Every structure is written in C-alpha cells, then in structure tokens.
mmCIF file of C-alpha atoms in Angstrom:
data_model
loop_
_atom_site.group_PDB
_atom_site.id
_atom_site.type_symbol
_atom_site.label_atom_id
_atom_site.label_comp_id
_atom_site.label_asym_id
_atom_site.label_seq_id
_atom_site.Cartn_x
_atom_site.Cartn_y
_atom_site.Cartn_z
ATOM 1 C CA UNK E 1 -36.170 -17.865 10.708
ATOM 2 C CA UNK E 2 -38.904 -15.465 11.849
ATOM 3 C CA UNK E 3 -42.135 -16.916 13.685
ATOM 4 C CA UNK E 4 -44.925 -14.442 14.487
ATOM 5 C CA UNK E 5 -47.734 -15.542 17.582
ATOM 6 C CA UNK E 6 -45.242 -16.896 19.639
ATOM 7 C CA UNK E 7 -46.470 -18.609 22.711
ATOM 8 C CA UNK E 8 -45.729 -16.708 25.600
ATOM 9 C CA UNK E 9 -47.242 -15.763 29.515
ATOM 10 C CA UNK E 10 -48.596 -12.602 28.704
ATOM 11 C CA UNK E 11 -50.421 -14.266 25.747
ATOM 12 C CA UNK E 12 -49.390 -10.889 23.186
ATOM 13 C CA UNK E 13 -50.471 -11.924 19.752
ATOM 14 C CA UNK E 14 -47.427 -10.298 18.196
ATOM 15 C CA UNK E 15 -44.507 -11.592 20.451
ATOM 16 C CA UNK E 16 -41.689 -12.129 17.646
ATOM 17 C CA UNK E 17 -38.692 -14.649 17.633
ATOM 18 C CA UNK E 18 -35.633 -14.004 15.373
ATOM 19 C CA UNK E 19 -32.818 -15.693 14.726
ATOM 20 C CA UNK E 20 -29.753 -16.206 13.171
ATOM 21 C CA UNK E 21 -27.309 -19.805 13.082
ATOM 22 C CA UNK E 22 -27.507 -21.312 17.010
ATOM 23 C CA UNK E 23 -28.761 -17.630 18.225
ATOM 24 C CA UNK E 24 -32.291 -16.767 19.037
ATOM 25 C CA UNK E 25 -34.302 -13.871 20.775
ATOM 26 C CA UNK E 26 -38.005 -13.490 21.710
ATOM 27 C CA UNK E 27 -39.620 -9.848 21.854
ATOM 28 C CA UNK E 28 -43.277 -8.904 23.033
ATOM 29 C CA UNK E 29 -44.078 -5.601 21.019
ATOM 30 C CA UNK E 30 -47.326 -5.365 22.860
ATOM 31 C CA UNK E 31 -45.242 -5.137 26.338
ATOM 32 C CA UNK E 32 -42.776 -2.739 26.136
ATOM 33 C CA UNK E 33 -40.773 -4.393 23.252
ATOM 34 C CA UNK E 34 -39.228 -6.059 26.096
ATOM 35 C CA UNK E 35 -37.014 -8.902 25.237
ATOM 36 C CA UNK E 36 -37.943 -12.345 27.160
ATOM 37 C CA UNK E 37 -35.483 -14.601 25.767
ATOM 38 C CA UNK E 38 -31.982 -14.595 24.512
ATOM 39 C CA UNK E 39 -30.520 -17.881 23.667
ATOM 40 C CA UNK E 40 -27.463 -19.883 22.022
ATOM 41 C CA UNK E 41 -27.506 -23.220 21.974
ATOM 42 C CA UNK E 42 -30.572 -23.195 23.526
ATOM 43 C CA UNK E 43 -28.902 -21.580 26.987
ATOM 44 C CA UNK E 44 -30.921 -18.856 27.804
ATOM 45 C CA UNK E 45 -29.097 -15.668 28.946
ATOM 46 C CA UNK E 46 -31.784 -13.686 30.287
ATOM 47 C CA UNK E 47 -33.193 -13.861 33.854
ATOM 48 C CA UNK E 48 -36.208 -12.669 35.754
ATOM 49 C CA UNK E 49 -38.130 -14.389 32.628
ATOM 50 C CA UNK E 50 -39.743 -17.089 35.075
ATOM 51 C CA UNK E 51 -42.936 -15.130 35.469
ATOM 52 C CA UNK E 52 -43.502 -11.948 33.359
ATOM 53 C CA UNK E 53 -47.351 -12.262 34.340
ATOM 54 C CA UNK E 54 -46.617 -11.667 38.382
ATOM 55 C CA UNK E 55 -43.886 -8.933 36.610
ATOM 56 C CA UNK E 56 -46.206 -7.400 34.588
ATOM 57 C CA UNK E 57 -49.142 -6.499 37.661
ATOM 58 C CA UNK E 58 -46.204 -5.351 40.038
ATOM 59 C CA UNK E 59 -44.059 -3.280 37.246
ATOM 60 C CA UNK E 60 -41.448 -4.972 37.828
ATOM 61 C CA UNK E 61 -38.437 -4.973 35.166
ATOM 62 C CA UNK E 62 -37.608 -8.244 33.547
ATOM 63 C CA UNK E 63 -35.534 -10.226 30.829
ATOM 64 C CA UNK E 64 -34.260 -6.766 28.336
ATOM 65 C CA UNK E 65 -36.564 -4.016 29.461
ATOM 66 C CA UNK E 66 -36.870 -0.275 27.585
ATOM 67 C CA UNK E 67 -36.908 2.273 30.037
ATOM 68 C CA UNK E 68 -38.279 5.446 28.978
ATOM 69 C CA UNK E 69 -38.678 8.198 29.484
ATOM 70 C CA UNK E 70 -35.948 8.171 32.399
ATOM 71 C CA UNK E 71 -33.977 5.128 33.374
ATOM 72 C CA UNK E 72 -33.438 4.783 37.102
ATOM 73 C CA UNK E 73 -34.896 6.996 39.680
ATOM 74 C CA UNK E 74 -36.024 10.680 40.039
ATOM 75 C CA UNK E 75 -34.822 12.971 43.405
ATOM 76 C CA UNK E 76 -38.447 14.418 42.976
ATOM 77 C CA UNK E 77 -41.807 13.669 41.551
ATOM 78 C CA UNK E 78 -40.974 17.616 39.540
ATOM 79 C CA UNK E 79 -38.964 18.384 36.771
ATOM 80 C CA UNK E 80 -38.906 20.938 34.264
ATOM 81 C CA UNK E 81 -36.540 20.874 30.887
ATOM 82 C CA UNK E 82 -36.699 22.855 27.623
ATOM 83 C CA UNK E 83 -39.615 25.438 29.671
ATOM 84 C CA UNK E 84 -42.125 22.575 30.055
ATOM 85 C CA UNK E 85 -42.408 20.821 33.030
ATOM 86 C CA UNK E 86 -44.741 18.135 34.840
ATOM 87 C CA UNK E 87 -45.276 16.892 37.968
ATOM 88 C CA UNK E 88 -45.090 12.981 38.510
ATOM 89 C CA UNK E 89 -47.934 11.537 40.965
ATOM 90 C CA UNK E 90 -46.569 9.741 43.776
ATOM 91 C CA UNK E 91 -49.208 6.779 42.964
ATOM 92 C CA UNK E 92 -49.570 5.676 39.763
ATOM 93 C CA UNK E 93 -50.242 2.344 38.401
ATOM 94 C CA UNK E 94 -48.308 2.967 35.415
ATOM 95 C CA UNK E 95 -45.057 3.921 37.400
ATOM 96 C CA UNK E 96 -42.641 2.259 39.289
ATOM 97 C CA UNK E 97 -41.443 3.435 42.576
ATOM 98 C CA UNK E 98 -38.498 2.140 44.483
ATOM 99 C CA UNK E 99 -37.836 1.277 48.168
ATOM 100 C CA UNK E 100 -37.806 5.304 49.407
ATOM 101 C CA UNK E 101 -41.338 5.730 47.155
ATOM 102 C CA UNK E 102 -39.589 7.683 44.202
ATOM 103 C CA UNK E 103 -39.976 7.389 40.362
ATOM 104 C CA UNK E 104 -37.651 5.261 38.907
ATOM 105 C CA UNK E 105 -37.714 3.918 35.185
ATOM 106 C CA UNK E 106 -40.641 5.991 33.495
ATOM 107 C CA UNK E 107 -43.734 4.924 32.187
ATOM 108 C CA UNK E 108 -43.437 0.587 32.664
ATOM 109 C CA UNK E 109 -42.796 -2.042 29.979
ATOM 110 C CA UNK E 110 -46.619 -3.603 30.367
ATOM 111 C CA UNK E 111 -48.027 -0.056 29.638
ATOM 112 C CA UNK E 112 -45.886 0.514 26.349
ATOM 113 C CA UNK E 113 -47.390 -0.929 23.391
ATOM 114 C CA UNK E 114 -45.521 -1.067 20.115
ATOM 115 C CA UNK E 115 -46.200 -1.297 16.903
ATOM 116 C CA UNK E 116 -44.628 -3.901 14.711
ATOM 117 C CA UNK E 117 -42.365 -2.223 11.442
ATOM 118 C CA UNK E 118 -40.594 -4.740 9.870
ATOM 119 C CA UNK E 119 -40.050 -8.222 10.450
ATOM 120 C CA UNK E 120 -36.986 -10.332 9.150
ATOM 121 C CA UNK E 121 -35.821 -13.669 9.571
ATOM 122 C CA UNK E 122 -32.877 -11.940 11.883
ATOM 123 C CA UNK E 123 -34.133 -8.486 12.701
ATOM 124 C CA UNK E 124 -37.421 -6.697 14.080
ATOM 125 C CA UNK E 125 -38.024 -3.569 14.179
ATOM 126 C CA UNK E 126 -40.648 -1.896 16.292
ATOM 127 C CA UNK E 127 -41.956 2.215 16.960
ATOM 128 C CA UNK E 128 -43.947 3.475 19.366
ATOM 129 C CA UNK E 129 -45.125 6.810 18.618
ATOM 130 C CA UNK E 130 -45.411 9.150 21.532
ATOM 131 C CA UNK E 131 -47.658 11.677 21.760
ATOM 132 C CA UNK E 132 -50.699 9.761 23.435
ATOM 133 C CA UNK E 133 -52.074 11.654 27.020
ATOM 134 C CA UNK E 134 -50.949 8.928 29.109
ATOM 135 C CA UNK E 135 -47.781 9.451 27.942
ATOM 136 C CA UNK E 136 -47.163 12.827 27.734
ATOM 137 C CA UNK E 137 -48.404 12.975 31.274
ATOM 138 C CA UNK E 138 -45.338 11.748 32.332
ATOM 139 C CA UNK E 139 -42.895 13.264 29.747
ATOM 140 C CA UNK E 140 -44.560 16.490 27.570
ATOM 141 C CA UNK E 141 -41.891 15.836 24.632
ATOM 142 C CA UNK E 142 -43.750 14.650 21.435
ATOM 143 C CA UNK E 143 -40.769 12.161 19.804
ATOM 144 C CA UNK E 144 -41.376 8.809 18.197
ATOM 145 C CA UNK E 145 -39.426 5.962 19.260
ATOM 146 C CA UNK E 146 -37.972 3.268 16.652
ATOM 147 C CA UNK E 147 -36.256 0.052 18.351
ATOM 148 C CA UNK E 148 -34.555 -2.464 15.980
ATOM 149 C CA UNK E 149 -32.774 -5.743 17.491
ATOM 150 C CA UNK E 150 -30.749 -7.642 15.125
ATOM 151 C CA UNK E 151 -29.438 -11.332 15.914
ATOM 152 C CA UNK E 152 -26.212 -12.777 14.543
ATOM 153 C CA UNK E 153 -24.529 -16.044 15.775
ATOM 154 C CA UNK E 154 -23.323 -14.912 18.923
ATOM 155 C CA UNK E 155 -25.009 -11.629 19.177
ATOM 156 C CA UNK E 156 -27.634 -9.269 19.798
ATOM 157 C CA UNK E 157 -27.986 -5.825 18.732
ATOM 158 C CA UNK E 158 -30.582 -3.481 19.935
ATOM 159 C CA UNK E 159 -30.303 0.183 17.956
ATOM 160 C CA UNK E 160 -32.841 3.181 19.714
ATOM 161 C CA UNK E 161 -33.941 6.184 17.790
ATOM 162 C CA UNK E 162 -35.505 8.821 19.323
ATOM 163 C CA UNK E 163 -37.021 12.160 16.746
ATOM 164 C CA UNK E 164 -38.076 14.725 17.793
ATOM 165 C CA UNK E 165 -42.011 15.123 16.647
ATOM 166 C CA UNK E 166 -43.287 18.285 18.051
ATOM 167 C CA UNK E 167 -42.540 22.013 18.076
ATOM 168 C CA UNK E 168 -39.893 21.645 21.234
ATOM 169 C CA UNK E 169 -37.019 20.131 22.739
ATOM 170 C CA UNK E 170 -36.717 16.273 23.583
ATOM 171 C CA UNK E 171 -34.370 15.484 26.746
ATOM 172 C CA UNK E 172 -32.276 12.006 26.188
ATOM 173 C CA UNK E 173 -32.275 9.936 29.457
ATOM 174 C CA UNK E 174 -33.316 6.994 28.311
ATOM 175 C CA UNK E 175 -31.627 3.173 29.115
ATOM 176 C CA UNK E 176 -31.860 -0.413 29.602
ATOM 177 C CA UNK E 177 -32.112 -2.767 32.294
ATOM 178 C CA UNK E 178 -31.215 -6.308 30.961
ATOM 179 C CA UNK E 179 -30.691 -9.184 32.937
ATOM 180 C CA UNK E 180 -28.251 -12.212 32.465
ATOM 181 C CA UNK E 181 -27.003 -14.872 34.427
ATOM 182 C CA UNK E 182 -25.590 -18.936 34.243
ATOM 183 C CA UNK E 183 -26.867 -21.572 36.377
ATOM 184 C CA UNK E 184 -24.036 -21.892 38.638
ATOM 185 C CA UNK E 185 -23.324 -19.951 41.856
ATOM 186 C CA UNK E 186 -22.380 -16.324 41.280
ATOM 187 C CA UNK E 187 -19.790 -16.472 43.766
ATOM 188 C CA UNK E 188 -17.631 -18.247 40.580
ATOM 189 C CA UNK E 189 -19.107 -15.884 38.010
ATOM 190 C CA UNK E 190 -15.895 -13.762 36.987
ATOM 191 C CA UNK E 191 -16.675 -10.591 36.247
ATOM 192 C CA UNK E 192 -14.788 -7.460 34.271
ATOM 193 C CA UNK E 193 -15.453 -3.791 34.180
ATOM 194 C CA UNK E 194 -13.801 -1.300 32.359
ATOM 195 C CA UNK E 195 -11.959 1.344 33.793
ATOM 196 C CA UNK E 196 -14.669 4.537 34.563
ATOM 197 C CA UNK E 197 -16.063 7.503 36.528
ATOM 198 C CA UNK E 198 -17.560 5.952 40.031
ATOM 199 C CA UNK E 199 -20.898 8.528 40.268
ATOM 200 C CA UNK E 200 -20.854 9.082 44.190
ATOM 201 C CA UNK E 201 -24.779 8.374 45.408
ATOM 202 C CA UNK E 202 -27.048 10.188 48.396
ATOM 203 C CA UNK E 203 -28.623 7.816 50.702
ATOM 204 C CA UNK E 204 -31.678 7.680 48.538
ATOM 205 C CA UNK E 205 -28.967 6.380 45.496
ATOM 206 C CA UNK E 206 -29.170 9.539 43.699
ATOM 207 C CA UNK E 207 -25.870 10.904 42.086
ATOM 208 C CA UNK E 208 -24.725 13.701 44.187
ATOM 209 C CA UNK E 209 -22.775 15.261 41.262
ATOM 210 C CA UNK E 210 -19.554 13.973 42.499
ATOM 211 C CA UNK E 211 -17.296 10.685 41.284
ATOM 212 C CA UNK E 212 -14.189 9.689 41.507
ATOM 213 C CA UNK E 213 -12.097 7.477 39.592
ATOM 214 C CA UNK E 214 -12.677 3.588 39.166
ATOM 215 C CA UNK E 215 -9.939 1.410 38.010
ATOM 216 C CA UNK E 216 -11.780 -1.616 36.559
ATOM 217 C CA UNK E 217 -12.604 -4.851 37.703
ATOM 218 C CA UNK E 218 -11.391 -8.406 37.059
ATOM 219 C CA UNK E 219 -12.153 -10.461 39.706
ATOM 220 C CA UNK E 220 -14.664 -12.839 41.003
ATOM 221 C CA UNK E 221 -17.751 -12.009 41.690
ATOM 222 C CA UNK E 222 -18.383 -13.798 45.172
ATOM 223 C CA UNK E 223 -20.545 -11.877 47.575
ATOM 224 C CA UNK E 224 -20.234 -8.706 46.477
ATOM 225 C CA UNK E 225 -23.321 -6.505 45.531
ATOM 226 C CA UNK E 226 -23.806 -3.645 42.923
ATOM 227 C CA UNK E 227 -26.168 -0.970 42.438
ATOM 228 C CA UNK E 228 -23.626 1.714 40.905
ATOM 229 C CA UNK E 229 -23.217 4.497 38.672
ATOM 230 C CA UNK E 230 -20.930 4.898 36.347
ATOM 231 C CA UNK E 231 -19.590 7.659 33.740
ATOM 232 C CA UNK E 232 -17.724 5.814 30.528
ATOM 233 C CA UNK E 233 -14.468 7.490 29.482
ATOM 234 C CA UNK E 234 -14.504 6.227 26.395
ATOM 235 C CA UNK E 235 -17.548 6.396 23.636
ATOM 236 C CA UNK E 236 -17.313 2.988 23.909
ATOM 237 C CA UNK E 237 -16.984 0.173 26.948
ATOM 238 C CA UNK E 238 -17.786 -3.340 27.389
ATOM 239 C CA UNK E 239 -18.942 -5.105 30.660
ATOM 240 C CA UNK E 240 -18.705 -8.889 31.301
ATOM 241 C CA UNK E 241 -19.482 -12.079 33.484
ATOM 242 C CA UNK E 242 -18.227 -14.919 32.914
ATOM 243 C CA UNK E 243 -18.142 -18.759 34.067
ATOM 244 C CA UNK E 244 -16.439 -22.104 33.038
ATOM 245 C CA UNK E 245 -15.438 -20.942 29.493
ATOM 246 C CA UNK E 246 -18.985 -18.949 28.599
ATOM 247 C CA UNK E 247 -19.199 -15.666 28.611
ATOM 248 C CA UNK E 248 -21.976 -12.925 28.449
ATOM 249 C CA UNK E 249 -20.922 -9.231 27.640
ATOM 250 C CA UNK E 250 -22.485 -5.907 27.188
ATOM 251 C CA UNK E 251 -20.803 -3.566 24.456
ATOM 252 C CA UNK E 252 -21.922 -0.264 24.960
ATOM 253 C CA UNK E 253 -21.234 0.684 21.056
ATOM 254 C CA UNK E 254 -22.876 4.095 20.310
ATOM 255 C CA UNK E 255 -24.406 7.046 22.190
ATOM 256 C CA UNK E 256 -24.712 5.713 25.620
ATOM 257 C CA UNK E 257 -22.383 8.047 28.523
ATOM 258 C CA UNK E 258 -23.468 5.912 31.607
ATOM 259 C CA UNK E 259 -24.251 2.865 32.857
ATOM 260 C CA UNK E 260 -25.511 0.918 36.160
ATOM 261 C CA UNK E 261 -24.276 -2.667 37.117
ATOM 262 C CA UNK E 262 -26.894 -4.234 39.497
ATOM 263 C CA UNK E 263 -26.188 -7.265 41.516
ATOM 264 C CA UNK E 264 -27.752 -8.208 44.790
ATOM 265 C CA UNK E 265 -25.417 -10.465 46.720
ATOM 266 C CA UNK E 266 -28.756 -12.643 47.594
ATOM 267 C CA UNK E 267 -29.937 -13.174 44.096
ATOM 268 C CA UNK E 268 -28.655 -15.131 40.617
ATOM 269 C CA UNK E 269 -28.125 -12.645 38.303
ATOM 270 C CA UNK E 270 -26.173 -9.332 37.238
ATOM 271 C CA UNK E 271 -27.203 -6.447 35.484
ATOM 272 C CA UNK E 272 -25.050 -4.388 32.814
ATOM 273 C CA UNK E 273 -27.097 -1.550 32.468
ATOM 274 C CA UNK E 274 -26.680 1.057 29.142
ATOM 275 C CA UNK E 275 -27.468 4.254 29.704
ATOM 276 C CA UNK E 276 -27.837 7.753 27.799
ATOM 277 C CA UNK E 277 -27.429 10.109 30.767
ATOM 278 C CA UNK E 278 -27.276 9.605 34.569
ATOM 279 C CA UNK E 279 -29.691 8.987 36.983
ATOM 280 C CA UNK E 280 -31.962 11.972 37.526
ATOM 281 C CA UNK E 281 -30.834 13.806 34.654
ATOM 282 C CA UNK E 282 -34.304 15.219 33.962
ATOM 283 C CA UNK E 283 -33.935 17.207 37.559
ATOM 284 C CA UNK E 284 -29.912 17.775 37.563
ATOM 285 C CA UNK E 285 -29.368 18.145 34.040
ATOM 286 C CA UNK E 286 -25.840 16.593 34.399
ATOM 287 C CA UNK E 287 -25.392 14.924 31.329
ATOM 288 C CA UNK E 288 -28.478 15.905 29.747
ATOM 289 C CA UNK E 289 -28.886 15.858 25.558
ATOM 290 C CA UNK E 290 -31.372 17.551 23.739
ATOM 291 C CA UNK E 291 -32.997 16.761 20.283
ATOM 292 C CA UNK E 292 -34.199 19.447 18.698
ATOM 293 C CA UNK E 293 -37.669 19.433 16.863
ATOM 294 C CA UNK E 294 -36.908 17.431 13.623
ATOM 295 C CA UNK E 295 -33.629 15.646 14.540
ATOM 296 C CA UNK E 296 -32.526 12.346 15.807
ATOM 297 C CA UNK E 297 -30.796 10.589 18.221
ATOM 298 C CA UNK E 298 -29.752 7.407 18.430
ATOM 299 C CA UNK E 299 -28.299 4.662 20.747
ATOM 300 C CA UNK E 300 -26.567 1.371 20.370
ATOM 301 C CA UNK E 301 -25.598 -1.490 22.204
ATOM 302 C CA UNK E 302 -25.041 -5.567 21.607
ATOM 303 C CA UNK E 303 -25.197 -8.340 24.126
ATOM 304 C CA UNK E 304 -22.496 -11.377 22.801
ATOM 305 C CA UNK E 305 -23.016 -15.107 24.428
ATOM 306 C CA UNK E 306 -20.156 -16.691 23.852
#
C-alpha cells in the first residue's frame, strides 16, 4: 500500500505512508524525513506527534527525527576535523540549543528538505544532497545523504548512507532521536537494557571521556529518569519497554557505537536513541569515523511493535 499527499499538520505535499500486513509508518520528506507515525493495529508507537506545527517553530525533536550533522550537544560553538573547521553561532533559527544555550542535534528536522527516490508499497527511500550554504555553514563536509525505511509486519527499518561528495574527509556523528510510548503509566512500563559502557557526563551532560561499566537493566521503569550515554560492547544491542504483553524495541543492527536513552520522570514517553559516535565527537574526537572522499558509510537500525 503506498499513498502519496498524505494529510498531515505541516501540510508537506509529499508526506508518504507505507505499509506492510497490520504495520504502517508516515514520513514527511519535506521536514527532515522525520517519521510522524508508526503503527500496528492501528496503536501508534510514536510520541511527541500531537503537534509537529508548535514543534516545528520551536525546533523541537518529535515522533523519529534525523539528526545531522551531530546528534546531541556540542561543549563549544567551534570545532575543527579533517583541517576544516567552523564556528557555530550561538543564535540561529535553524539550530537547537539546550537548557545551558549549547548546540545540540545539528541543523533541525523543519529546515531539512528531502527529496523523494523511490516509493514502494513497503519502502521509501529519500536523499538529501548536502552541499547547499546553509548547510555547509554548519558542517563544511560535502556528502549526500540517502535514508530508506522499510515496513514489515511488526517492523520498521530505517538504513542511513552517508558518501562522501567532495575533495575531503566526512566525520560520522550522526543519530536518531525516536520517541515511543503506551498509554498507561510509565511507572508499569518494564524496561530492558543491554549490558554497556556508562559514558560519565560534566554538569553541562557532556561525556567527560570516562565510563564505567553498566550491567543492564530489567526492571520497571517507575520514577526513574534517563538522559545517558552509552558505549555498545557488542556491534549489535537491543533496547526495550514494555507493558501488559506489548512490547516496543530498538535493535541497533549495523554501524551505530552509542546510544542515549531519554526519559523524564514527569513525562509519557522513553527514548532509545541510535547513535554513530558520542556526544561531542566533532570537538573530542572520541569515537569519531571518517569517510573518505568517494566512500560510504552506512547505518542501520529497526524499531519492532510487538
């Protein structure tokens, strides 16, 4: 089944549902390729989907968002890789800032527009090329960007390919910030992380280079609030919540070293968050990839409601 002018908030003429048996997922190419709806049995997944027009004026990340060039935040509004560097202004309507006034997330989802590659009845597949001044103003590495998301019963996979374009190196620090919930309290959610690196954060929640080992999780979720780093041990992990026999998980499948798990004690949902490097890689270089000019990299994860 593939539908193409989707009705949606932010009114984007090539918002895209696919689908596959009692699975569906919504994507707005023209914002970010940000995904806005992930459904089985018509249960939606997602959260912060309510209002992506109130989202989209405040930057605020929402439903399955790309973050690019750097997911989470900056120590500095400077950074320099590969012999190019830029500095980041501290006001920008294009960026997002967090609580302390640093960059966190790159250039925002409502800023990003995408251009539609293929369209199946269970798969789109989207590419934004980058190498326009507004971008490059915030990340001087020519590369173009290919995002495919495939649905199966159950399942959603998302596959990121970054090339290298230009004439010099392309730092990986890309991620995702997706966004899940059920309708019930989150003090019953029961949640499960695999075993991992715990990154030890700075005040401002900027890895200090230091972790320690972190045995897992299995537990409920109660009261408890995340906003941690992690370093996978494995090339693969998976990351869980689940509630009165359904479960949503994150399988972190291919090319992705960190992650983030995000969940205010205060608020309804919980964030599994895949990422290529750590936060602030572009400035500590912990972690860091390069593509040289030419090559590819690529990323994969899959969300499973079940």
């Amino acid at each position: 089944m593939t539908e193409t002018h989707i009705p949606n908030l932010l009114g984007d003429p090539n918002a895209t549902r696919i689908a596959a048996g009692d699975t569906e997922a919504v994507f707005l190419p023209s914002y970010g390729m940000i995904g806005i709806s992930l459904k089985r049995d018509g249960l939606e997944a997602l959260r912060r989907v309510d209002n992506l027009i109130v989202a989209a004026a405040a930057n605020r990340t929402v439903g399955i968002p790309f973050l690019f060039p750097f997911a989470n935040r900056l120590a500095d509004f400077q950074y320099e890789v590969a012999g190019r560097g830029v500095t980041l202004p501290p006001h920008s309507l294009v960026l997002r800032y967090d609580e302390n006034g640093l960059p966190m997330h790159g250039l925002m989802w409502p800023h990003l527009k995408w251009a539609v590659a293929d369209v199946s009845g269970t798969a789109l597949t989207a590419r934004l090329d980058w190498s326009h001044p507004q971008g490059l103003a915030v990340f001087p590495y020519p590369c173009q960007l290919t995002l495919s998301a495939t649905v199966e019963s159950g399942s959603l996979t998302i596959k990121t390919a970054l090339t290298a374009t230009g004439d010099i190196d392309v730092p990986v620090s890309f991620g995702f910030h997706p966004y899940f919930g059920f309708e019930q309290d989150r003090a019953n959610w029961h949640i499960r992380l695999p075993e991992m690196r715990h990154l030890t954060l700075d005040a401002r929640q900027i890895p200090t280079g230091a972790s320690e080992q972190y045995p897992g999780l299995d537990a409920l979720l109660g009261m408890q609030s995340f906003d941690d780093g992690f370093a996978l041990l494995e090339p693969q992990a998976t990351l869980s919540i689940a509630y009165g026999g359904h479960q949503i998980a994150v399988d972190l499948l291919d090319g992705y070293t960190h992650t983030q798990v995000y969940a205010p004690h205060d608020q309804n949902y919980i964030a599994f968050e895949p990422m290529t490097a750590p936060a602030n890689a572009l400035i500590s270089e912990d972690g860091l990839r390069l593509v040289s000019p030419g090559d590819t990299f690529s990323a994969t994860f899959r969300i499973r409601v079940e």
